XYZ file of N, CA, C and O in Angstrom:
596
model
N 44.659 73.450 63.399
C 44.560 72.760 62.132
C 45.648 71.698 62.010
O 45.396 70.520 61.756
N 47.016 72.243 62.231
C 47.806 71.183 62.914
C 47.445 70.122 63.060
O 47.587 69.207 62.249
N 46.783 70.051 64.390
C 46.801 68.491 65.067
C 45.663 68.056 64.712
O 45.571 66.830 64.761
N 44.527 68.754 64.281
C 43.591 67.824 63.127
C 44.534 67.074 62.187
O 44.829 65.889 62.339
N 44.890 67.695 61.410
C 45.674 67.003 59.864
C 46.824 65.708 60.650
O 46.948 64.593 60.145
N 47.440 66.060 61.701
C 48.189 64.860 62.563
C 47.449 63.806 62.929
O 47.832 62.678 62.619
N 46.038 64.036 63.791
C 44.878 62.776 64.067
C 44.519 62.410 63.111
O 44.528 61.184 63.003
N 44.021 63.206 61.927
C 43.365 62.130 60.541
C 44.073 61.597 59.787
O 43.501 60.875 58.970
N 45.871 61.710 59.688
C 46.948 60.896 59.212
C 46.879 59.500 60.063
O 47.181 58.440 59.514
N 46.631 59.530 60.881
C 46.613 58.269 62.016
C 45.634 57.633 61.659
O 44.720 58.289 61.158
N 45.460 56.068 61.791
C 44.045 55.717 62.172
C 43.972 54.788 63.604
O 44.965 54.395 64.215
N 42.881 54.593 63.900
C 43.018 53.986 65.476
C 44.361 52.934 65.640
O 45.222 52.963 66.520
N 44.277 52.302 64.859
C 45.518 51.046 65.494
C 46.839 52.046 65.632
O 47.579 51.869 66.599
N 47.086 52.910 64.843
C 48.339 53.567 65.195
C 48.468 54.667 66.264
O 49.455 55.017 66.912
N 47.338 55.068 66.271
C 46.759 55.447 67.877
C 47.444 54.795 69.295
O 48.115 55.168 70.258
N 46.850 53.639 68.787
C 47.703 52.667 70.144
C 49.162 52.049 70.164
O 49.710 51.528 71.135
N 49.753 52.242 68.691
C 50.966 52.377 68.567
C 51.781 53.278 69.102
O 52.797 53.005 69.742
N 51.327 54.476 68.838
C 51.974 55.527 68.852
C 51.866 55.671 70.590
O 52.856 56.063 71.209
N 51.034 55.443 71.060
C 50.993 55.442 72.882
C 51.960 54.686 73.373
O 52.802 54.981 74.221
N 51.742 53.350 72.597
C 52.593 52.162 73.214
C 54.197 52.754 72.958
O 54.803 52.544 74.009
N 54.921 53.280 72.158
C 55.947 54.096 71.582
C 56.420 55.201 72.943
O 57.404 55.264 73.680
N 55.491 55.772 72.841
C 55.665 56.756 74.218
C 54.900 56.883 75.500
O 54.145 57.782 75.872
N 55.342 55.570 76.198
C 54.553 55.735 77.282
C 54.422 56.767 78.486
O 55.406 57.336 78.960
N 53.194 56.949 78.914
C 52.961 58.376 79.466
C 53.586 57.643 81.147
O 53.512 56.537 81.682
N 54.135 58.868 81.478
C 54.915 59.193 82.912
C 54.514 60.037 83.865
O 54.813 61.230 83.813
N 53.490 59.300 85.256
C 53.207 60.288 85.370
C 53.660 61.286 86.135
O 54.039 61.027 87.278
N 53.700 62.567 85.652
C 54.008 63.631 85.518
C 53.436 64.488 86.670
O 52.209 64.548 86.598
N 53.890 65.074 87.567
C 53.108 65.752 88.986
C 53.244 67.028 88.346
O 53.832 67.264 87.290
N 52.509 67.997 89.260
C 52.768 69.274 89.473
C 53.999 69.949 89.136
O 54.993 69.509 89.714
N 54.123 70.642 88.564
C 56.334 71.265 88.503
C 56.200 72.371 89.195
O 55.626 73.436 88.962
N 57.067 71.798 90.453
C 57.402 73.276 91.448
C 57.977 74.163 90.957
O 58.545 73.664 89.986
N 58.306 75.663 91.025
C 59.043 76.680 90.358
C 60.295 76.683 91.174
O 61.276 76.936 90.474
N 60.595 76.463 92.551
C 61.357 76.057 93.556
C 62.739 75.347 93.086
O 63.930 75.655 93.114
N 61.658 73.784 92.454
C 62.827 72.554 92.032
C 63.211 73.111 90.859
O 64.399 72.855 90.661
N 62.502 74.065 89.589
C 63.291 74.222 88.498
C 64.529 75.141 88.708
O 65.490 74.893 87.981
N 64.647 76.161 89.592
C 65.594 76.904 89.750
C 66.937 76.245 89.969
O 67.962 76.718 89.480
N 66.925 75.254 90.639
C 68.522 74.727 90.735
C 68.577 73.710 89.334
O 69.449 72.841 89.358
N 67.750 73.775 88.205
C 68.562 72.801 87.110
C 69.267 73.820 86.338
O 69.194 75.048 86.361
N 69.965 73.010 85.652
C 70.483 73.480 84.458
C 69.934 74.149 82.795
O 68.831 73.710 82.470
N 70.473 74.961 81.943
C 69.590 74.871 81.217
C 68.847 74.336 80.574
O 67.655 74.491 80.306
N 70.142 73.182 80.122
C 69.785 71.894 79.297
C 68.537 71.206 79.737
O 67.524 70.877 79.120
N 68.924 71.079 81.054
C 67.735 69.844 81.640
C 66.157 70.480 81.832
O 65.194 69.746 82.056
N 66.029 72.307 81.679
C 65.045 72.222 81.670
C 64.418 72.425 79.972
O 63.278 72.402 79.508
N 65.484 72.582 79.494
C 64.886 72.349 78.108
C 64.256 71.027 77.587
O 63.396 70.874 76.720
N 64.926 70.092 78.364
C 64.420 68.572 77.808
C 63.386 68.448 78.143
O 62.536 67.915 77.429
N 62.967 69.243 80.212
C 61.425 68.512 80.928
C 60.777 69.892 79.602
O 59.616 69.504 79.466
N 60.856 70.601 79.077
C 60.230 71.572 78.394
C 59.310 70.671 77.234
O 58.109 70.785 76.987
N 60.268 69.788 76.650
C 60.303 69.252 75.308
C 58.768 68.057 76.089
O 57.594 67.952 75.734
N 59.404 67.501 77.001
C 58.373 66.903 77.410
C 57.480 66.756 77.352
O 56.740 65.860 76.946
N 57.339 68.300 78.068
C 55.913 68.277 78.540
C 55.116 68.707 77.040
O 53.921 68.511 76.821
N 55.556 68.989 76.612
C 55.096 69.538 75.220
C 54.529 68.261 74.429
O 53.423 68.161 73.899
N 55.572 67.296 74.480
C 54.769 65.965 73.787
C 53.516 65.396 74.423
O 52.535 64.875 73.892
N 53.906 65.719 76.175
C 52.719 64.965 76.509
C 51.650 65.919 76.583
O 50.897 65.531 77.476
N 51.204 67.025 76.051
C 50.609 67.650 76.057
C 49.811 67.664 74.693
O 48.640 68.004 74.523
N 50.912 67.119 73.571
C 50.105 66.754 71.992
C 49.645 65.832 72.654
O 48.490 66.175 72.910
N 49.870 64.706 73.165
C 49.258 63.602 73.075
C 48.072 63.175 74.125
O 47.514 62.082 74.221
N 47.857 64.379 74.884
C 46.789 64.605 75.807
C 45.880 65.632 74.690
O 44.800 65.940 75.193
N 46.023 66.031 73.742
C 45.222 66.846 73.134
C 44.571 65.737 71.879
O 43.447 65.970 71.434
N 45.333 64.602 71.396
C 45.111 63.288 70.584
C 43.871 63.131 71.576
O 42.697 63.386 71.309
N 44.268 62.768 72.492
C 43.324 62.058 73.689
C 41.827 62.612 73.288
O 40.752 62.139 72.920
N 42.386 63.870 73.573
C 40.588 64.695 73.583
C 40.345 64.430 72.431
O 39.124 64.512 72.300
N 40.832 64.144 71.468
C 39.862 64.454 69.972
C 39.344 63.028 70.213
O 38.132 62.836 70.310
N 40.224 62.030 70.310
C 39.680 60.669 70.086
C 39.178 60.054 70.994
O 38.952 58.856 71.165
N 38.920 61.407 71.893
C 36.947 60.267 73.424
C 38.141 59.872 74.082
O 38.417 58.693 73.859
N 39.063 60.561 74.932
C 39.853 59.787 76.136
C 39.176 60.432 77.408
O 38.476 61.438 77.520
N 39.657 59.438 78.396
C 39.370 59.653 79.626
C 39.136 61.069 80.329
O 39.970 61.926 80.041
N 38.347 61.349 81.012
C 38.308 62.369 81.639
C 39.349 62.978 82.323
O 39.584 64.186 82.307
N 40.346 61.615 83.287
C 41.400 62.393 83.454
C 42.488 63.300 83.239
O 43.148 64.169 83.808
N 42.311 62.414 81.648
C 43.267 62.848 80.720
C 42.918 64.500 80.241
O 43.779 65.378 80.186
N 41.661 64.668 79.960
C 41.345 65.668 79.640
C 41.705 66.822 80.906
O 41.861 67.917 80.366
N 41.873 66.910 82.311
C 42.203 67.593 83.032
C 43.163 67.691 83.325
O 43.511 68.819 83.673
N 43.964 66.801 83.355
C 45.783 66.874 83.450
C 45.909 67.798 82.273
O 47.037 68.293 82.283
N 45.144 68.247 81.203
C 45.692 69.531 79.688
C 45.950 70.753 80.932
O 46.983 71.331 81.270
N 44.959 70.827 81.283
C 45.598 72.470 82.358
C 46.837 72.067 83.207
O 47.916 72.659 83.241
N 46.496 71.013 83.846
C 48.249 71.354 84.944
C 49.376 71.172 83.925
O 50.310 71.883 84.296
N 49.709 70.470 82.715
C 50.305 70.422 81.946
C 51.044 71.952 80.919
O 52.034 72.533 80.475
N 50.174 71.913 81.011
C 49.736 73.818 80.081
C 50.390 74.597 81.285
O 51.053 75.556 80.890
N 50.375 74.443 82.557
C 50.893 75.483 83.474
C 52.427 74.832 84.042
O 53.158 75.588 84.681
N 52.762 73.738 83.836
C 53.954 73.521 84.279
C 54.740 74.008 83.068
O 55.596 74.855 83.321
N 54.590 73.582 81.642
C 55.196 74.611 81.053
C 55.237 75.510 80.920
O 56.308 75.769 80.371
N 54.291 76.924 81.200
C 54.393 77.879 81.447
C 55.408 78.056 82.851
O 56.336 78.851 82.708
N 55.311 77.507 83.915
C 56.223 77.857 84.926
C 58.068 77.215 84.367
O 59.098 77.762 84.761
N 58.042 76.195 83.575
C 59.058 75.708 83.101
C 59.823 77.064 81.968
O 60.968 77.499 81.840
N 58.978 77.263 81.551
C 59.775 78.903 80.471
C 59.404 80.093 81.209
O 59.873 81.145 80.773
N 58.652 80.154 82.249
C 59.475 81.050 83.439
C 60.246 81.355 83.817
O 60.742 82.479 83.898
N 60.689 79.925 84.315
C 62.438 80.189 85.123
C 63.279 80.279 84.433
O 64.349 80.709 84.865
N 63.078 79.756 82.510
C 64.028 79.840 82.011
C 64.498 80.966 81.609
O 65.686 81.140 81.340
N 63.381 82.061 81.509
C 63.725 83.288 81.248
C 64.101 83.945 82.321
O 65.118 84.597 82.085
N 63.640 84.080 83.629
C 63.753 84.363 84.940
C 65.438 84.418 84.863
O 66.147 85.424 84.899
N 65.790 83.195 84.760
C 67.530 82.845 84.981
C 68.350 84.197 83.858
O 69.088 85.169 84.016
N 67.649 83.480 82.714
C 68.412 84.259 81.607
C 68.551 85.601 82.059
O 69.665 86.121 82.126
N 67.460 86.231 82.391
C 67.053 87.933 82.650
C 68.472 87.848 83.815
O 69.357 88.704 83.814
N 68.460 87.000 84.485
C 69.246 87.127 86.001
C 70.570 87.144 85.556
O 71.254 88.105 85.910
N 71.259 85.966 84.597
C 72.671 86.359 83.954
C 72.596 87.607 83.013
O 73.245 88.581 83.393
N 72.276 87.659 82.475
C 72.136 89.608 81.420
C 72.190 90.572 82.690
O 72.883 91.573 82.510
N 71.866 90.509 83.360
C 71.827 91.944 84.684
C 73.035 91.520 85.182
O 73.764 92.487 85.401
N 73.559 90.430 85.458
C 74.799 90.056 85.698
C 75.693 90.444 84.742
O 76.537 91.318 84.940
N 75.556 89.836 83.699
C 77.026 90.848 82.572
C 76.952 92.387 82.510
O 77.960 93.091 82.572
N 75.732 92.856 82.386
C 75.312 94.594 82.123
C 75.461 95.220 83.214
O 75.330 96.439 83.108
N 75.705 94.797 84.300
C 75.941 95.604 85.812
C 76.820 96.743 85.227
O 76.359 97.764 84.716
N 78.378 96.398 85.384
C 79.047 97.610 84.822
C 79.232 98.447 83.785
O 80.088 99.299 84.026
N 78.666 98.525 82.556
C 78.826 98.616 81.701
C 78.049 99.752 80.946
O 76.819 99.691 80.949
N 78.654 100.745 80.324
C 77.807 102.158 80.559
C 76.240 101.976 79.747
O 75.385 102.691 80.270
N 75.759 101.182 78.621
C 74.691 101.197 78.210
C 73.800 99.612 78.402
O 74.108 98.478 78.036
N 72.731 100.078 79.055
C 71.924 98.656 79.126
C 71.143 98.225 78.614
O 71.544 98.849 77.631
N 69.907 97.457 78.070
C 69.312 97.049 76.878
C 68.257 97.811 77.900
O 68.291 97.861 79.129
N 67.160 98.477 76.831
C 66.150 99.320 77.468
C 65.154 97.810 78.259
O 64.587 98.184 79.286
N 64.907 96.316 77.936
C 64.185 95.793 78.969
C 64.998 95.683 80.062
O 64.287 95.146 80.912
N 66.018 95.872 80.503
C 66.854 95.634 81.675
C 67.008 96.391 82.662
O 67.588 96.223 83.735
N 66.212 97.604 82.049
C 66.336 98.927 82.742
C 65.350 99.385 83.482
O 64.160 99.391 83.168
N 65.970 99.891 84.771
C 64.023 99.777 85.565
C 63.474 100.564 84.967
O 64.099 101.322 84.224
N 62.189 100.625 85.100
C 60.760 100.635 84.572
C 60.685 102.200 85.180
O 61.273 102.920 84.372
N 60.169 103.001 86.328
C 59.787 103.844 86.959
C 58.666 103.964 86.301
O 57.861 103.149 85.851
N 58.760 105.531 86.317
C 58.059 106.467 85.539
C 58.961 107.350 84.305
O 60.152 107.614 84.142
N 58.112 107.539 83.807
C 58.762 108.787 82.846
C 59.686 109.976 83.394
O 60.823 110.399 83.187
N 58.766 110.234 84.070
C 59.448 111.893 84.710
C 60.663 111.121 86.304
O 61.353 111.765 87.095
N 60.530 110.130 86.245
C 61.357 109.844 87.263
C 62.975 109.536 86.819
O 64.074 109.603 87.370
N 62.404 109.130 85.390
C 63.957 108.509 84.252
C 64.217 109.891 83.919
O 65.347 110.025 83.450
N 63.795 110.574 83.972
C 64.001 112.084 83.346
C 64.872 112.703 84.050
O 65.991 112.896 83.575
N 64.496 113.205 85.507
C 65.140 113.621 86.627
C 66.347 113.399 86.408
O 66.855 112.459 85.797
N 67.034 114.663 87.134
C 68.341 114.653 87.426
C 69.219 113.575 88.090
O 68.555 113.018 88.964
N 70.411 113.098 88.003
C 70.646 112.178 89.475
C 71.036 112.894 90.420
O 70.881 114.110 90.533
N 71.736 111.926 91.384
C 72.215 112.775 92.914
C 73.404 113.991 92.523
O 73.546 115.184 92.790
N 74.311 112.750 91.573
C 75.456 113.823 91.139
C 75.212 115.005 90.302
O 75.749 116.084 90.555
N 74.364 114.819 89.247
C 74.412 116.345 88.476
C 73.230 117.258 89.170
O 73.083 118.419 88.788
N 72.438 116.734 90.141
C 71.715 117.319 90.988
C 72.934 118.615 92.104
O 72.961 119.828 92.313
N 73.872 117.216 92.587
C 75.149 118.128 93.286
C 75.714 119.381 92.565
O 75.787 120.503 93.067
N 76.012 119.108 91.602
C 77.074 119.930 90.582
C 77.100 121.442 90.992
O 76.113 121.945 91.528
N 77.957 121.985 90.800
C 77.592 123.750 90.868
C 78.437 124.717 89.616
O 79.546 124.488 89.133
N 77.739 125.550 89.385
C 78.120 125.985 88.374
C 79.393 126.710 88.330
O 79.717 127.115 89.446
N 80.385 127.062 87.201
C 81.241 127.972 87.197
C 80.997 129.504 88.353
O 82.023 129.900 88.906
N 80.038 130.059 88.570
C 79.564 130.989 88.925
C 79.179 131.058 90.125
O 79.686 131.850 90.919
N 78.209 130.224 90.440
C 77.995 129.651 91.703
C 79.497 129.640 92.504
O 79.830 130.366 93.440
N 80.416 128.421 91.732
C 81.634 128.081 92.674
C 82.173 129.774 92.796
O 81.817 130.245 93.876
N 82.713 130.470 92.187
C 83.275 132.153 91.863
C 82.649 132.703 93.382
O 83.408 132.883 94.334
N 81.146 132.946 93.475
C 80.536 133.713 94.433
C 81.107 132.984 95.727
O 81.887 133.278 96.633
N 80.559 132.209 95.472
C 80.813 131.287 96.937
C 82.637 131.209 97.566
O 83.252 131.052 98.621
N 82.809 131.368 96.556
C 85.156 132.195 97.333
C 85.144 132.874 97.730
O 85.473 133.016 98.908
N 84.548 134.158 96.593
C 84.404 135.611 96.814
C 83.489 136.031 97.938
O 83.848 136.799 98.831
N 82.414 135.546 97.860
C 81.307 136.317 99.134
C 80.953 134.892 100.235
O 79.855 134.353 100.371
N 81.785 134.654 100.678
C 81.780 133.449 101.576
C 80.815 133.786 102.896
O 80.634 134.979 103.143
N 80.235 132.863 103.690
C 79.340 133.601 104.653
C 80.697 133.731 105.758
O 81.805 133.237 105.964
N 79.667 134.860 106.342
C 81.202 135.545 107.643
C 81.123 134.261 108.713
O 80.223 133.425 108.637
N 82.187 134.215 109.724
C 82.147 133.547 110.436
C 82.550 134.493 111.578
O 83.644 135.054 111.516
N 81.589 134.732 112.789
C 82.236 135.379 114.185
C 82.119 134.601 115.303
O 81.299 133.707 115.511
N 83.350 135.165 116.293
C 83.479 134.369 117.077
C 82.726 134.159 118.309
O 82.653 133.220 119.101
N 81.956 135.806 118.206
C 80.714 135.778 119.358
C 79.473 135.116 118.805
O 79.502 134.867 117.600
N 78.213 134.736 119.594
C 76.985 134.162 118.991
C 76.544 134.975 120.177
O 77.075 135.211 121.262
N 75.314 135.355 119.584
C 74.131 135.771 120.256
C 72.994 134.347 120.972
O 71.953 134.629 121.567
């Protein structure tokens, strides 16, 4: 409803204003590869981007544009999706970085398993032995002889 009420504020001549204002760049494929070494900033800006050129590929369709135009909406639609990928990707990657040592972790940070696997004992209280246990085991130690059969 949005970008209806945005196209019928317009009328054609400002149509071609508003293009001429922001001319389209074209825009390839976005590797997931090349976003990993930017910064945050910078992928927030190609974010912002693609987002405009994506209103203005959606202008397109309402107002009879080119066919091309109309198919560049999907690779567009998926480079930002791969663009707030990595951005979360990274983020998730510094948070596991600060929470490494630290005795409580945010339950998404925490592997997944199973139920009964988070349940389980660990290695150490698996080890443990009891008051009682340790007692017997002084007291009734297994024999040791020096002959073997």
């Amino acid at each position: 409803a949005t970008l209806q009420s945005f196209i019928w504020r317009l009328c054609p001549s400002q149509i071609t204003t508003f293009e001429a204002l922001h001319p389209r760049r074209k825009m390839a494929k976005v590797k997931a590869h090349e976003l990993r070494g930017k910064k945050k900033e910078e992928l927030l800006r190609q974010l912002e981007e693609l987002k405009t050129e994506l209103q203005q590929l959606h202008v397109a369709k309402v107002t009879g544009g080119a066919p091309s135009k109309l198919s560049k909406i999907k690779v567009v639609r998926k480079s930002i999706a791969r663009v707030m990928t990595v951005i979360s990707q990274t983020q998730r990657e510094n948070l596991q970085k600060f929470y490494l040592k630290k005795k409580h972790v945010p339950l998404d940070l925490r592997s997944k398993k199973t139920r009964a696997m988070r349940r389980a004992l660990t290695k150490h209280e698996a080890g443990l032995k009891t008051l009682r246990k340790i007692k017997q085991d002084t007291h009734f130690s297994v024999r040791k002889y020096a002959v073997k059969e």
